[in-house]
One Martini backbone bead per residue (centre of mass of N, CA, C, O) as a GRO file, in nm:
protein
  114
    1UNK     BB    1  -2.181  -0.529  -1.354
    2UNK     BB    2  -1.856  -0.512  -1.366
    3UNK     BB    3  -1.588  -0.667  -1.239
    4UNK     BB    4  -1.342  -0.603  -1.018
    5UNK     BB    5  -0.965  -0.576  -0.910
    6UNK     BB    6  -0.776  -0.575  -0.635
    7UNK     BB    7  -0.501  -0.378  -0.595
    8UNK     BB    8  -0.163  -0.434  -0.419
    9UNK     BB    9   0.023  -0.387  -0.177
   10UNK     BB   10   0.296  -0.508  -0.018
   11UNK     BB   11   0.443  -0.532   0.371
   12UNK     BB   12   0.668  -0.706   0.522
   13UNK     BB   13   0.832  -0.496   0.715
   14UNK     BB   14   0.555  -0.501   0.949
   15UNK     BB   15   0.362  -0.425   1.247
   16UNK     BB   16   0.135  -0.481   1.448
   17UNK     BB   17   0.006  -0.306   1.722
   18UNK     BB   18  -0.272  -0.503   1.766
   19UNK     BB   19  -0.132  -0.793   1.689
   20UNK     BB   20   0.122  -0.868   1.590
   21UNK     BB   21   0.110  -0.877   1.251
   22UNK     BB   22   0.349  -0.936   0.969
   23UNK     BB   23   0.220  -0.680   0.778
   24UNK     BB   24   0.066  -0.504   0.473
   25UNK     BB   25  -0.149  -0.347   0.308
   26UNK     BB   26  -0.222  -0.170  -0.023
   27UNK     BB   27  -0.419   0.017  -0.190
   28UNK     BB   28  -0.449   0.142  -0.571
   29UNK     BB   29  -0.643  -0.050  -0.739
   30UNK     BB   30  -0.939  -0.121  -0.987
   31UNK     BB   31  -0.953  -0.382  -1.198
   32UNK     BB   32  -1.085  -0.361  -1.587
   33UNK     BB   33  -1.055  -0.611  -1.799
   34UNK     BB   34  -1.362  -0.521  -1.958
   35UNK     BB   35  -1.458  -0.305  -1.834
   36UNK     BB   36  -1.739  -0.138  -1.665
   37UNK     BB   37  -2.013  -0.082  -1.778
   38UNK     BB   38  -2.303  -0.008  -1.614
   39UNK     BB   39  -2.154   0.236  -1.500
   40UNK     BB   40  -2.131   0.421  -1.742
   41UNK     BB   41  -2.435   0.514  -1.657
   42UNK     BB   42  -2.370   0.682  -1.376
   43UNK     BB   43  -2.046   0.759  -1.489
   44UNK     BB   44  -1.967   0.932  -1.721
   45UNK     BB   45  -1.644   0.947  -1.742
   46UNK     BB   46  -1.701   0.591  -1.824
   47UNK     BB   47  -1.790   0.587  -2.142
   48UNK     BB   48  -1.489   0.514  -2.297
   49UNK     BB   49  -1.451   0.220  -2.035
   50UNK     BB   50  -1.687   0.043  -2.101
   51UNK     BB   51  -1.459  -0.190  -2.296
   52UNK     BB   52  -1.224  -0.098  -2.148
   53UNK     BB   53  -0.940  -0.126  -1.999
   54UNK     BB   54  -0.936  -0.028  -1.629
   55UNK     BB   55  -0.786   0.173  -1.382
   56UNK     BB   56  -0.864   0.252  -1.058
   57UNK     BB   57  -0.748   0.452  -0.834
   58UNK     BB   58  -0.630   0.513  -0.532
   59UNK     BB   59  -0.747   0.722  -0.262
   60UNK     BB   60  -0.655   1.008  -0.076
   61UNK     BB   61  -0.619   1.209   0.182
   62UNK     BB   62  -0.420   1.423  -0.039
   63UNK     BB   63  -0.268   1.093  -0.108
   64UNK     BB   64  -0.330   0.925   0.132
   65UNK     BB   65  -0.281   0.537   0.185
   66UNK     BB   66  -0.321   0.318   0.378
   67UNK     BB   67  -0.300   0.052   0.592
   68UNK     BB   68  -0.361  -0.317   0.619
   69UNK     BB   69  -0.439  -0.547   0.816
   70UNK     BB   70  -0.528  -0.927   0.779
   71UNK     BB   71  -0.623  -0.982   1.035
   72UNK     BB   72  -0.764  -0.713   1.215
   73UNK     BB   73  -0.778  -0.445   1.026
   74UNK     BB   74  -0.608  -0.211   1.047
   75UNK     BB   75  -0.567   0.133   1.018
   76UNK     BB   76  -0.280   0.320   0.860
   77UNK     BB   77   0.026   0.393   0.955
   78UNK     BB   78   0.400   0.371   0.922
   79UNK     BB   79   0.580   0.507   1.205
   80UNK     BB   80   0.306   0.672   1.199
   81UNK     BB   81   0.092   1.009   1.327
   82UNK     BB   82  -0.116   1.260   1.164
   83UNK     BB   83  -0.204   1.226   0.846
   84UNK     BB   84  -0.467   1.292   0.764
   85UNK     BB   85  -0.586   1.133   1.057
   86UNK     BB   86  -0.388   0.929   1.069
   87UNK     BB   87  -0.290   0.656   1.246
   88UNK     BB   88  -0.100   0.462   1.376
   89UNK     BB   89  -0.043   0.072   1.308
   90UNK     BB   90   0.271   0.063   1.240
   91UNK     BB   91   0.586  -0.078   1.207
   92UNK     BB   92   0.900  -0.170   1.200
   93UNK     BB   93   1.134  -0.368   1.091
   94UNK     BB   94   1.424  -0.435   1.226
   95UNK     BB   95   1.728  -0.541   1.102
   96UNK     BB   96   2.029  -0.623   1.131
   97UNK     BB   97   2.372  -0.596   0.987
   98UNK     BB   98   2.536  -0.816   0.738
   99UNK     BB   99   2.762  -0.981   0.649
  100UNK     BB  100   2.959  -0.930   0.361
  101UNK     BB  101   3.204  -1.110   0.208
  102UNK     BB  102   3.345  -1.039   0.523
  103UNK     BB  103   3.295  -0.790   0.571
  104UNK     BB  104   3.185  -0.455   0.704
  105UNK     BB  105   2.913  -0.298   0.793
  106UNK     BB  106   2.833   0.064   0.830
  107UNK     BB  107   2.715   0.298   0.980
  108UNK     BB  108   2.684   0.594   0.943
  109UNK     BB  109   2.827   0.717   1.177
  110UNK     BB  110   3.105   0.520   1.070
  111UNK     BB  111   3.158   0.709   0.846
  112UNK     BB  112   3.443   0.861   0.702
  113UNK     BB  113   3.572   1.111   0.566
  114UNK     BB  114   3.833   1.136   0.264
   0.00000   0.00000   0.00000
C-alpha cells in the first residue's frame, strides 16, 4: 500500500488545559500523491484513484474535528466542551490590544454610534 501524509491545520493562539503547552493541530486529511494503491483493491470507492493524487478529507463525529497537542496528547475544541462528546482542551491565548501608528483601538463596547 502507498503510503499518505497527514496534513495539519496549526492554531498558535491556544494553551493546552493538561500540560499548558502553546499551540495545537487539527488534522484535515491525508494526501496520496501518486494514489493510494493497494487500498483501492480493499475499498472499492478508491479505484479511480488508484494511480492518481487523492486527499482523504479528515471526519469528525457530525463535522466536528478536534484538536490535539503535539506535547501531552491531549484531544478536544477549543474554548468550550460537550459537542458531539468532545471535551474542552484548550483556551484561547487572548492578547492585549495595540496601539497602532499613534491611533487607540477601541474595544467593541467603547464604540460610539454616529
Amino acid at each position: 500500500m502507498k503510503e499518505g501524509i497527514w496534513l495539519y491545520t496549526v492554531e498558535n493562539n491556544v494553551k493546552c488545559l493538561e500540560c499548558g503547552n502553546k499551540g495545537a493541530i487539527q488534522e484535515y486529511g491525508k494526501y496520496f500523491a501518486n494514489g493510494v494503491g493497494e487500498l483501492a483493491a480493499e475499498v472499492k470507492a478508491y479505484e479511480n484513484v488508484r494511480n492518481k493524487p487523492y486527499m482523504s478529507r479528515a471526519m469528525g463525529f457530525g463535522g466536528t474535528i478536534p484538536h490535539k497537542c503535539l506535547n501531552c496528547g491531549n484531544y478536544g475544541l477549543i474554548d468550550y466542551g460537550g459537542l458531539e462528546g468532545y471535551k474542552q482542551a484548550f483556551e484561547s491565548i487572548k492578547e492585549p490590544l495595540k496601539v497602532i501608528d499613534g491611533g487607540r483601538q477601541k474595544q467593541h463596547s467603547d464604540v460610539k454610534g454616529k
